[in-house]
Amino acid sequence: MVLRMQEGTKHGGIHCIQMSTSVEEIETESGVIHEGLIELNLSTSHAFELLEQLYAGWEMIDRQWSERRVNETKDGKSIIFKGNLLTWAVRKLG
């Protein structure tokens, strides 16, 4: 999919990708940690490695991550949905 996006982007075009990485669900009462149930739960470092490979030769505009926590109720239990919000912005050269 990314390669198709790149092919369809003209020179000077920008891709900005935001994704949740390193997602965990922490039960508030017990402290038990479960891997977050999302489509593809990559570690933040692995996601950056993949993006660096896929966007080699593009100009880096922004590359950052920040931790996010959201209190939720799931299956009648209080949980903390925790993960990192990754931001990746690059410009196509040429």
PDB file of N, CA and C in Angstrom:
ATOM      1  N   MET A   1       0.815  -1.191   0.000  1.00  0.00           N
ATOM      2  CA  MET A   1       0.000   0.000   0.000  1.00  0.00           C
ATOM      3  C   MET A   1       0.860   1.256   0.000  1.00  0.00           C
ATOM      4  N   VAL A   2       1.899   1.279   0.821  1.00  0.00           N
ATOM      5  CA  VAL A   2       2.760   2.464   0.882  1.00  0.00           C
ATOM      6  C   VAL A   2       3.415   2.707  -0.465  1.00  0.00           C
ATOM      7  N   LEU A   3       3.846   1.635  -1.136  1.00  0.00           N
ATOM      8  CA  LEU A   3       4.492   1.810  -2.429  1.00  0.00           C
ATOM      9  C   LEU A   3       3.539   2.420  -3.450  1.00  0.00           C
ATOM     10  N   ARG A   4       2.280   2.032  -3.407  1.00  0.00           N
ATOM     11  CA  ARG A   4       1.287   2.637  -4.307  1.00  0.00           C
ATOM     12  C   ARG A   4       1.080   4.113  -3.975  1.00  0.00           C
ATOM     13  N   MET A   5       1.074   4.420  -2.684  1.00  0.00           N
ATOM     14  CA  MET A   5       0.948   5.833  -2.276  1.00  0.00           C
ATOM     15  C   MET A   5       2.140   6.623  -2.803  1.00  0.00           C
ATOM     16  N   GLN A   6       3.317   6.057  -2.708  1.00  0.00           N
ATOM     17  CA  GLN A   6       4.519   6.749  -3.167  1.00  0.00           C
ATOM     18  C   GLN A   6       4.478   6.971  -4.678  1.00  0.00           C
ATOM     19  N   GLU A   7       4.063   5.949  -5.415  1.00  0.00           N
ATOM     20  CA  GLU A   7       3.971   6.065  -6.876  1.00  0.00           C
ATOM     21  C   GLU A   7       3.003   7.168  -7.283  1.00  0.00           C
ATOM     22  N   GLY A   8       1.932   7.345  -6.539  1.00  0.00           N
ATOM     23  CA  GLY A   8       0.915   8.335  -6.867  1.00  0.00           C
ATOM     24  C   GLY A   8       1.217   9.731  -6.340  1.00  0.00           C
ATOM     25  N   THR A   9       2.383   9.916  -5.744  1.00  0.00           N
ATOM     26  CA  THR A   9       2.743  11.212  -5.169  1.00  0.00           C
ATOM     27  C   THR A   9       3.709  11.926  -6.096  1.00  0.00           C
ATOM     28  N   LYS A  10       3.378  13.172  -6.469  1.00  0.00           N
ATOM     29  CA  LYS A  10       4.267  13.917  -7.354  1.00  0.00           C
ATOM     30  C   LYS A  10       5.456  14.463  -6.560  1.00  0.00           C
ATOM     31  N   HIS A  11       6.479  14.892  -7.269  1.00  0.00           N
ATOM     32  CA  HIS A  11       7.667  15.446  -6.637  1.00  0.00           C
ATOM     33  C   HIS A  11       7.284  16.660  -5.791  1.00  0.00           C
ATOM     34  N   GLY A  12       7.785  16.701  -4.584  1.00  0.00           N
ATOM     35  CA  GLY A  12       7.441  17.766  -3.645  1.00  0.00           C
ATOM     36  C   GLY A  12       6.230  17.436  -2.789  1.00  0.00           C
ATOM     37  N   GLY A  13       5.553  16.326  -3.112  1.00  0.00           N
ATOM     38  CA  GLY A  13       4.387  15.907  -2.333  1.00  0.00           C
ATOM     39  C   GLY A  13       4.793  15.392  -0.957  1.00  0.00           C
ATOM     40  N   ILE A  14       3.877  15.483  -0.015  1.00  0.00           N
ATOM     41  CA  ILE A  14       4.167  15.133   1.372  1.00  0.00           C
ATOM     42  C   ILE A  14       3.295  13.969   1.826  1.00  0.00           C
ATOM     43  N   HIS A  15       3.907  13.057   2.559  1.00  0.00           N
ATOM     44  CA  HIS A  15       3.182  12.000   3.259  1.00  0.00           C
ATOM     45  C   HIS A  15       3.320  12.268   4.748  1.00  0.00           C
ATOM     46  N   CYS A  16       2.205  12.295   5.456  1.00  0.00           N
ATOM     47  CA  CYS A  16       2.205  12.436   6.905  1.00  0.00           C
ATOM     48  C   CYS A  16       1.421  11.253   7.473  1.00  0.00           C
ATOM     49  N   ILE A  17       2.110  10.437   8.241  1.00  0.00           N
ATOM     50  CA  ILE A  17       1.521   9.223   8.798  1.00  0.00           C
ATOM     51  C   ILE A  17       1.525   9.333  10.310  1.00  0.00           C
ATOM     52  N   GLN A  18       0.392   9.054  10.919  1.00  0.00           N
ATOM     53  CA  GLN A  18       0.315   8.949  12.376  1.00  0.00           C
ATOM     54  C   GLN A  18      -0.247   7.577  12.691  1.00  0.00           C
ATOM     55  N   MET A  19       0.353   6.927  13.681  1.00  0.00           N
ATOM     56  CA  MET A  19      -0.109   5.602  14.057  1.00  0.00           C
ATOM     57  C   MET A  19       0.187   5.341  15.521  1.00  0.00           C
ATOM     58  N   SER A  20      -0.610   4.474  16.112  1.00  0.00           N
ATOM     59  CA  SER A  20      -0.373   4.044  17.487  1.00  0.00           C
ATOM     60  C   SER A  20       0.582   2.867  17.460  1.00  0.00           C
ATOM     61  N   THR A  21       1.571   2.905  18.345  1.00  0.00           N
ATOM     62  CA  THR A  21       2.556   1.836  18.443  1.00  0.00           C
ATOM     63  C   THR A  21       2.731   1.445  19.907  1.00  0.00           C
ATOM     64  N   SER A  22       3.313   0.285  20.132  1.00  0.00           N
ATOM     65  CA  SER A  22       3.603  -0.209  21.487  1.00  0.00           C
ATOM     66  C   SER A  22       2.371  -0.130  22.389  1.00  0.00           C
ATOM     67  N   VAL A  23       1.228  -0.594  21.878  1.00  0.00           N
ATOM     68  CA  VAL A  23      -0.043  -0.473  22.586  1.00  0.00           C
ATOM     69  C   VAL A  23      -0.189  -1.566  23.647  1.00  0.00           C
ATOM     70  N   GLU A  24      -0.625  -1.147  24.837  1.00  0.00           N
ATOM     71  CA  GLU A  24      -0.910  -2.061  25.955  1.00  0.00           C
ATOM     72  C   GLU A  24      -2.221  -1.650  26.608  1.00  0.00           C
ATOM     73  N   GLU A  25      -2.868  -2.630  27.205  1.00  0.00           N
ATOM     74  CA  GLU A  25      -4.046  -2.368  28.028  1.00  0.00           C
ATOM     75  C   GLU A  25      -3.716  -2.817  29.443  1.00  0.00           C
ATOM     76  N   ILE A  26      -3.819  -1.913  30.396  1.00  0.00           N
ATOM     77  CA  ILE A  26      -3.457  -2.196  31.782  1.00  0.00           C
ATOM     78  C   ILE A  26      -4.721  -2.187  32.626  1.00  0.00           C
ATOM     79  N   GLU A  27      -5.007  -3.318  33.292  1.00  0.00           N
ATOM     80  CA  GLU A  27      -6.158  -3.379  34.192  1.00  0.00           C
ATOM     81  C   GLU A  27      -5.843  -2.520  35.417  1.00  0.00           C
ATOM     82  N   THR A  28      -6.696  -1.544  35.693  1.00  0.00           N
ATOM     83  CA  THR A  28      -6.437  -0.590  36.767  1.00  0.00           C
ATOM     84  C   THR A  28      -6.359  -1.255  38.136  1.00  0.00           C
ATOM     85  N   GLU A  29      -7.274  -2.155  38.444  1.00  0.00           N
ATOM     86  CA  GLU A  29      -7.301  -2.787  39.775  1.00  0.00           C
ATOM     87  C   GLU A  29      -6.127  -3.730  40.008  1.00  0.00           C
ATOM     88  N   SER A  30      -5.858  -4.606  39.055  1.00  0.00           N
ATOM     89  CA  SER A  30      -4.845  -5.654  39.257  1.00  0.00           C
ATOM     90  C   SER A  30      -3.463  -5.277  38.738  1.00  0.00           C
ATOM     91  N   GLY A  31      -3.399  -4.316  37.817  1.00  0.00           N
ATOM     92  CA  GLY A  31      -2.113  -3.963  37.214  1.00  0.00           C
ATOM     93  C   GLY A  31      -1.671  -4.918  36.124  1.00  0.00           C
ATOM     94  N   VAL A  32      -2.521  -5.900  35.786  1.00  0.00           N
ATOM     95  CA  VAL A  32      -2.194  -6.871  34.737  1.00  0.00           C
ATOM     96  C   VAL A  32      -2.127  -6.148  33.392  1.00  0.00           C
ATOM     97  N   ILE A  33      -1.072  -6.448  32.636  1.00  0.00           N
ATOM     98  CA  ILE A  33      -0.849  -5.809  31.339  1.00  0.00           C
ATOM     99  C   ILE A  33      -1.146  -6.809  30.229  1.00  0.00           C
ATOM    100  N   HIS A  34      -1.947  -6.370  29.255  1.00  0.00           N
ATOM    101  CA  HIS A  34      -2.269  -7.167  28.076  1.00  0.00           C
ATOM    102  C   HIS A  34      -1.799  -6.399  26.844  1.00  0.00           C
ATOM    103  N   GLU A  35      -1.379  -7.144  25.834  1.00  0.00           N
ATOM    104  CA  GLU A  35      -1.036  -6.495  24.571  1.00  0.00           C
ATOM    105  C   GLU A  35      -2.306  -5.880  24.006  1.00  0.00           C
ATOM    106  N   GLY A  36      -2.186  -4.668  23.495  1.00  0.00           N
ATOM    107  CA  GLY A  36      -3.345  -3.981  22.929  1.00  0.00           C
ATOM    108  C   GLY A  36      -3.873  -4.696  21.707  1.00  0.00           C
ATOM    109  N   LEU A  37      -5.179  -4.760  21.599  1.00  0.00           N
ATOM    110  CA  LEU A  37      -5.813  -5.429  20.467  1.00  0.00           C
ATOM    111  C   LEU A  37      -6.104  -4.408  19.373  1.00  0.00           C
ATOM    112  N   ILE A  38      -5.116  -4.208  18.527  1.00  0.00           N
ATOM    113  CA  ILE A  38      -5.270  -3.336  17.364  1.00  0.00           C
ATOM    114  C   ILE A  38      -4.811  -4.121  16.140  1.00  0.00           C
ATOM    115  N   GLU A  39      -5.041  -3.573  14.953  1.00  0.00           N
ATOM    116  CA  GLU A  39      -4.763  -4.299  13.715  1.00  0.00           C
ATOM    117  C   GLU A  39      -3.328  -4.816  13.647  1.00  0.00           C
ATOM    118  N   LEU A  40      -2.367  -3.970  13.932  1.00  0.00           N
ATOM    119  CA  LEU A  40      -0.958  -4.332  13.848  1.00  0.00           C
ATOM    120  C   LEU A  40      -0.232  -3.592  14.955  1.00  0.00           C
ATOM    121  N   ASN A  41       0.156  -4.301  15.983  1.00  0.00           N
ATOM    122  CA  ASN A  41       0.772  -3.669  17.145  1.00  0.00           C
ATOM    123  C   ASN A  41       2.291  -3.771  17.048  1.00  0.00           C
ATOM    124  N   LEU A  42       2.899  -2.786  16.412  1.00  0.00           N
ATOM    125  CA  LEU A  42       4.349  -2.738  16.275  1.00  0.00           C
ATOM    126  C   LEU A  42       4.956  -1.965  17.436  1.00  0.00           C
ATOM    127  N   SER A  43       6.191  -2.307  17.781  1.00  0.00           N
ATOM    128  CA  SER A  43       6.905  -1.455  18.727  1.00  0.00           C
ATOM    129  C   SER A  43       7.232  -0.149  18.008  1.00  0.00           C
ATOM    130  N   THR A  44       7.421   0.899  18.761  1.00  0.00           N
ATOM    131  CA  THR A  44       7.722   2.206  18.167  1.00  0.00           C
ATOM    132  C   THR A  44       9.008   2.142  17.360  1.00  0.00           C
ATOM    133  N   SER A  45      10.038   1.512  17.902  1.00  0.00           N
ATOM    134  CA  SER A  45      11.320   1.451  17.190  1.00  0.00           C
ATOM    135  C   SER A  45      11.197   0.655  15.892  1.00  0.00           C
ATOM    136  N   HIS A  46      10.442  -0.447  15.905  1.00  0.00           N
ATOM    137  CA  HIS A  46      10.273  -1.245  14.682  1.00  0.00           C
ATOM    138  C   HIS A  46       9.490  -0.462  13.628  1.00  0.00           C
ATOM    139  N   ALA A  47       8.468   0.268  14.039  1.00  0.00           N
ATOM    140  CA  ALA A  47       7.693   1.079  13.097  1.00  0.00           C
ATOM    141  C   ALA A  47       8.588   2.132  12.438  1.00  0.00           C
ATOM    142  N   PHE A  48       9.437   2.798  13.226  1.00  0.00           N
ATOM    143  CA  PHE A  48      10.358   3.782  12.656  1.00  0.00           C
ATOM    144  C   PHE A  48      11.338   3.119  11.683  1.00  0.00           C
ATOM    145  N   GLU A  49      11.842   1.927  12.028  1.00  0.00           N
ATOM    146  CA  GLU A  49      12.761   1.208  11.134  1.00  0.00           C
ATOM    147  C   GLU A  49      12.098   0.911   9.793  1.00  0.00           C
ATOM    148  N   LEU A  50      10.854   0.426   9.832  1.00  0.00           N
ATOM    149  CA  LEU A  50      10.130   0.117   8.596  1.00  0.00           C
ATOM    150  C   LEU A  50       9.908   1.376   7.764  1.00  0.00           C
ATOM    151  N   LEU A  51       9.495   2.457   8.407  1.00  0.00           N
ATOM    152  CA  LEU A  51       9.257   3.698   7.671  1.00  0.00           C
ATOM    153  C   LEU A  51      10.548   4.249   7.069  1.00  0.00           C
ATOM    154  N   GLU A  52      11.650   4.143   7.792  1.00  0.00           N
ATOM    155  CA  GLU A  52      12.939   4.598   7.256  1.00  0.00           C
ATOM    156  C   GLU A  52      13.309   3.811   6.008  1.00  0.00           C
ATOM    157  N   GLN A  53      13.063   2.501   6.009  1.00  0.00           N
ATOM    158  CA  GLN A  53      13.351   1.676   4.836  1.00  0.00           C
ATOM    159  C   GLN A  53      12.437   2.047   3.671  1.00  0.00           C
ATOM    160  N   LEU A  54      11.144   2.171   3.964  1.00  0.00           N
ATOM    161  CA  LEU A  54      10.166   2.455   2.908  1.00  0.00           C
ATOM    162  C   LEU A  54      10.339   3.843   2.298  1.00  0.00           C
ATOM    163  N   TYR A  55      10.818   4.797   3.085  1.00  0.00           N
ATOM    164  CA  TYR A  55      10.934   6.174   2.620  1.00  0.00           C
ATOM    165  C   TYR A  55      12.378   6.627   2.460  1.00  0.00           C
ATOM    166  N   ALA A  56      13.281   5.677   2.194  1.00  0.00           N
ATOM    167  CA  ALA A  56      14.670   6.035   1.905  1.00  0.00           C
ATOM    168  C   ALA A  56      14.688   6.939   0.671  1.00  0.00           C
ATOM    169  N   GLY A  57      15.429   8.023   0.741  1.00  0.00           N
ATOM    170  CA  GLY A  57      15.508   8.948  -0.391  1.00  0.00           C
ATOM    171  C   GLY A  57      14.498  10.084  -0.336  1.00  0.00           C
ATOM    172  N   TRP A  58      13.590  10.059   0.622  1.00  0.00           N
ATOM    173  CA  TRP A  58      12.642  11.158   0.805  1.00  0.00           C
ATOM    174  C   TRP A  58      13.206  12.125   1.846  1.00  0.00           C
ATOM    175  N   GLU A  59      12.825  13.379   1.776  1.00  0.00           N
ATOM    176  CA  GLU A  59      13.270  14.385   2.737  1.00  0.00           C
ATOM    177  C   GLU A  59      12.458  14.273   4.030  1.00  0.00           C
ATOM    178  N   MET A  60      13.153  14.185   5.149  1.00  0.00           N
ATOM    179  CA  MET A  60      12.489  14.103   6.457  1.00  0.00           C
ATOM    180  C   MET A  60      11.992  15.488   6.860  1.00  0.00           C
ATOM    181  N   ILE A  61      10.714  15.570   7.198  1.00  0.00           N
ATOM    182  CA  ILE A  61      10.121  16.814   7.692  1.00  0.00           C
ATOM    183  C   ILE A  61       9.919  16.732   9.190  1.00  0.00           C
ATOM    184  N   ASP A  62       9.342  15.609   9.653  1.00  0.00           N
ATOM    185  CA  ASP A  62       9.068  15.440  11.082  1.00  0.00           C
ATOM    186  C   ASP A  62       9.094  13.965  11.415  1.00  0.00           C
ATOM    187  N   ARG A  63       9.696  13.657  12.558  1.00  0.00           N
ATOM    188  CA  ARG A  63       9.784  12.275  13.038  1.00  0.00           C
ATOM    189  C   ARG A  63       9.756  12.357  14.559  1.00  0.00           C
ATOM    190  N   GLN A  64       8.637  11.935  15.155  1.00  0.00           N
ATOM    191  CA  GLN A  64       8.527  12.034  16.608  1.00  0.00           C
ATOM    192  C   GLN A  64       7.510  11.033  17.131  1.00  0.00           C
ATOM    193  N   TRP A  65       7.514  10.872  18.440  1.00  0.00           N
ATOM    194  CA  TRP A  65       6.499  10.059  19.101  1.00  0.00           C
ATOM    195  C   TRP A  65       6.264  10.636  20.480  1.00  0.00           C
ATOM    196  N   SER A  66       5.076  10.382  21.001  1.00  0.00           N
ATOM    197  CA  SER A  66       4.747  10.800  22.362  1.00  0.00           C
ATOM    198  C   SER A  66       3.829   9.745  22.974  1.00  0.00           C
ATOM    199  N   GLU A  67       3.965   9.576  24.284  1.00  0.00           N
ATOM    200  CA  GLU A  67       3.150   8.581  24.987  1.00  0.00           C
ATOM    201  C   GLU A  67       1.743   9.113  25.190  1.00  0.00           C
ATOM    202  N   ARG A  68       0.777   8.237  25.019  1.00  0.00           N
ATOM    203  CA  ARG A  68      -0.635   8.572  25.231  1.00  0.00           C
ATOM    204  C   ARG A  68      -1.248   7.553  26.173  1.00  0.00           C
ATOM    205  N   ARG A  69      -2.134   8.013  27.046  1.00  0.00           N
ATOM    206  CA  ARG A  69      -2.885   7.141  27.965  1.00  0.00           C
ATOM    207  C   ARG A  69      -4.342   7.581  27.960  1.00  0.00           C
ATOM    208  N   VAL A  70      -5.223   6.594  27.891  1.00  0.00           N
ATOM    209  CA  VAL A  70      -6.657   6.866  27.908  1.00  0.00           C
ATOM    210  C   VAL A  70      -7.298   5.909  28.901  1.00  0.00           C
ATOM    211  N   ASN A  71      -8.077   6.440  29.832  1.00  0.00           N
ATOM    212  CA  ASN A  71      -8.831   5.591  30.763  1.00  0.00           C
ATOM    213  C   ASN A  71     -10.108   5.142  30.079  1.00  0.00           C
ATOM    214  N   GLU A  72     -10.374   3.831  30.139  1.00  0.00           N
ATOM    215  CA  GLU A  72     -11.546   3.254  29.483  1.00  0.00           C
ATOM    216  C   GLU A  72     -12.163   2.179  30.366  1.00  0.00           C
ATOM    217  N   THR A  73     -13.351   1.761  29.972  1.00  0.00           N
ATOM    218  CA  THR A  73     -13.975   0.579  30.565  1.00  0.00           C
ATOM    219  C   THR A  73     -14.118  -0.443  29.458  1.00  0.00           C
ATOM    220  N   LYS A  74     -13.606  -1.656  29.727  1.00  0.00           N
ATOM    221  CA  LYS A  74     -13.663  -2.728  28.727  1.00  0.00           C
ATOM    222  C   LYS A  74     -14.083  -4.005  29.438  1.00  0.00           C
ATOM    223  N   ASP A  75     -15.125  -4.622  28.931  1.00  0.00           N
ATOM    224  CA  ASP A  75     -15.651  -5.852  29.545  1.00  0.00           C
ATOM    225  C   ASP A  75     -15.933  -5.656  31.036  1.00  0.00           C
ATOM    226  N   GLY A  76     -16.434  -4.475  31.393  1.00  0.00           N
ATOM    227  CA  GLY A  76     -16.788  -4.173  32.776  1.00  0.00           C
ATOM    228  C   GLY A  76     -15.613  -3.865  33.678  1.00  0.00           C
ATOM    229  N   LYS A  77     -14.407  -3.820  33.125  1.00  0.00           N
ATOM    230  CA  LYS A  77     -13.214  -3.527  33.920  1.00  0.00           C
ATOM    231  C   LYS A  77     -12.649  -2.164  33.536  1.00  0.00           C
ATOM    232  N   SER A  78     -12.117  -1.468  34.525  1.00  0.00           N
ATOM    233  CA  SER A  78     -11.443  -0.202  34.289  1.00  0.00           C
ATOM    234  C   SER A  78     -10.034  -0.500  33.785  1.00  0.00           C
ATOM    235  N   ILE A  79      -9.682   0.066  32.632  1.00  0.00           N
ATOM    236  CA  ILE A  79      -8.355  -0.152  32.067  1.00  0.00           C
ATOM    237  C   ILE A  79      -7.727   1.170  31.643  1.00  0.00           C
ATOM    238  N   ILE A  80      -6.427   1.122  31.474  1.00  0.00           N
ATOM    239  CA  ILE A  80      -5.689   2.229  30.870  1.00  0.00           C
ATOM    240  C   ILE A  80      -5.210   1.718  29.513  1.00  0.00           C
ATOM    241  N   PHE A  81      -5.634   2.391  28.451  1.00  0.00           N
ATOM    242  CA  PHE A  81      -5.176   2.080  27.103  1.00  0.00           C
ATOM    243  C   PHE A  81      -3.946   2.947  26.887  1.00  0.00           C
ATOM    244  N   LYS A  82      -2.774   2.317  26.778  1.00  0.00           N
ATOM    245  CA  LYS A  82      -1.513   3.038  26.728  1.00  0.00           C
ATOM    246  C   LYS A  82      -0.784   2.715  25.439  1.00  0.00           C
ATOM    247  N   GLY A  83      -0.178   3.711  24.845  1.00  0.00           N
ATOM    248  CA  GLY A  83       0.620   3.490  23.646  1.00  0.00           C
ATOM    249  C   GLY A  83       1.366   4.746  23.281  1.00  0.00           C
ATOM    250  N   ASN A  84       2.089   4.656  22.193  1.00  0.00           N
ATOM    251  CA  ASN A  84       2.818   5.806  21.677  1.00  0.00           C
ATOM    252  C   ASN A  84       2.169   6.271  20.387  1.00  0.00           C
ATOM    253  N   LEU A  85       2.054   7.577  20.225  1.00  0.00           N
ATOM    254  CA  LEU A  85       1.556   8.150  18.984  1.00  0.00           C
ATOM    255  C   LEU A  85       2.766   8.546  18.157  1.00  0.00           C
ATOM    256  N   LEU A  86       2.963   7.852  17.048  1.00  0.00           N
ATOM    257  CA  LEU A  86       4.087   8.088  16.155  1.00  0.00           C
ATOM    258  C   LEU A  86       3.644   9.041  15.057  1.00  0.00           C
ATOM    259  N   THR A  87       4.480  10.022  14.756  1.00  0.00           N
ATOM    260  CA  THR A  87       4.238  10.933  13.638  1.00  0.00           C
ATOM    261  C   THR A  87       5.427  10.848  12.696  1.00  0.00           C
ATOM    262  N   TRP A  88       5.133  10.699  11.423  1.00  0.00           N
ATOM    263  CA  TRP A  88       6.163  10.557  10.394  1.00  0.00           C
ATOM    264  C   TRP A  88       5.743  11.416   9.201  1.00  0.00           C
ATOM    265  N   ALA A  89       6.535  12.425   8.863  1.00  0.00           N
ATOM    266  CA  ALA A  89       6.214  13.286   7.725  1.00  0.00           C
ATOM    267  C   ALA A  89       7.455  13.426   6.840  1.00  0.00           C
ATOM    268  N   VAL A  90       7.269  13.152   5.551  1.00  0.00           N
ATOM    269  CA  VAL A  90       8.363  13.204   4.587  1.00  0.00           C
ATOM    270  C   VAL A  90       7.882  13.843   3.283  1.00  0.00           C
ATOM    271  N   ARG A  91       8.863  14.372   2.517  1.00  0.00           N
ATOM    272  CA  ARG A  91       8.561  14.993   1.219  1.00  0.00           C
ATOM    273  C   ARG A  91       9.296  14.233   0.121  1.00  0.00           C
ATOM    274  N   LYS A  92       8.596  13.982  -0.977  1.00  0.00           N
ATOM    275  CA  LYS A  92       9.201  13.280  -2.116  1.00  0.00           C
ATOM    276  C   LYS A  92      10.152  14.211  -2.856  1.00  0.00           C
ATOM    277  N   LEU A  93      11.372  13.764  -3.023  1.00  0.00           N
ATOM    278  CA  LEU A  93      12.385  14.558  -3.731  1.00  0.00           C
ATOM    279  C   LEU A  93      12.371  14.245  -5.205  1.00  0.00           C
ATOM    280  N   GLY A  94      12.990  15.110  -5.978  1.00  0.00           N
ATOM    281  CA  GLY A  94      13.172  14.827  -7.396  1.00  0.00           C
ATOM    282  C   GLY A  94      12.529  15.808  -8.233  1.00  0.00           C
TER     283      GLY A  94
END
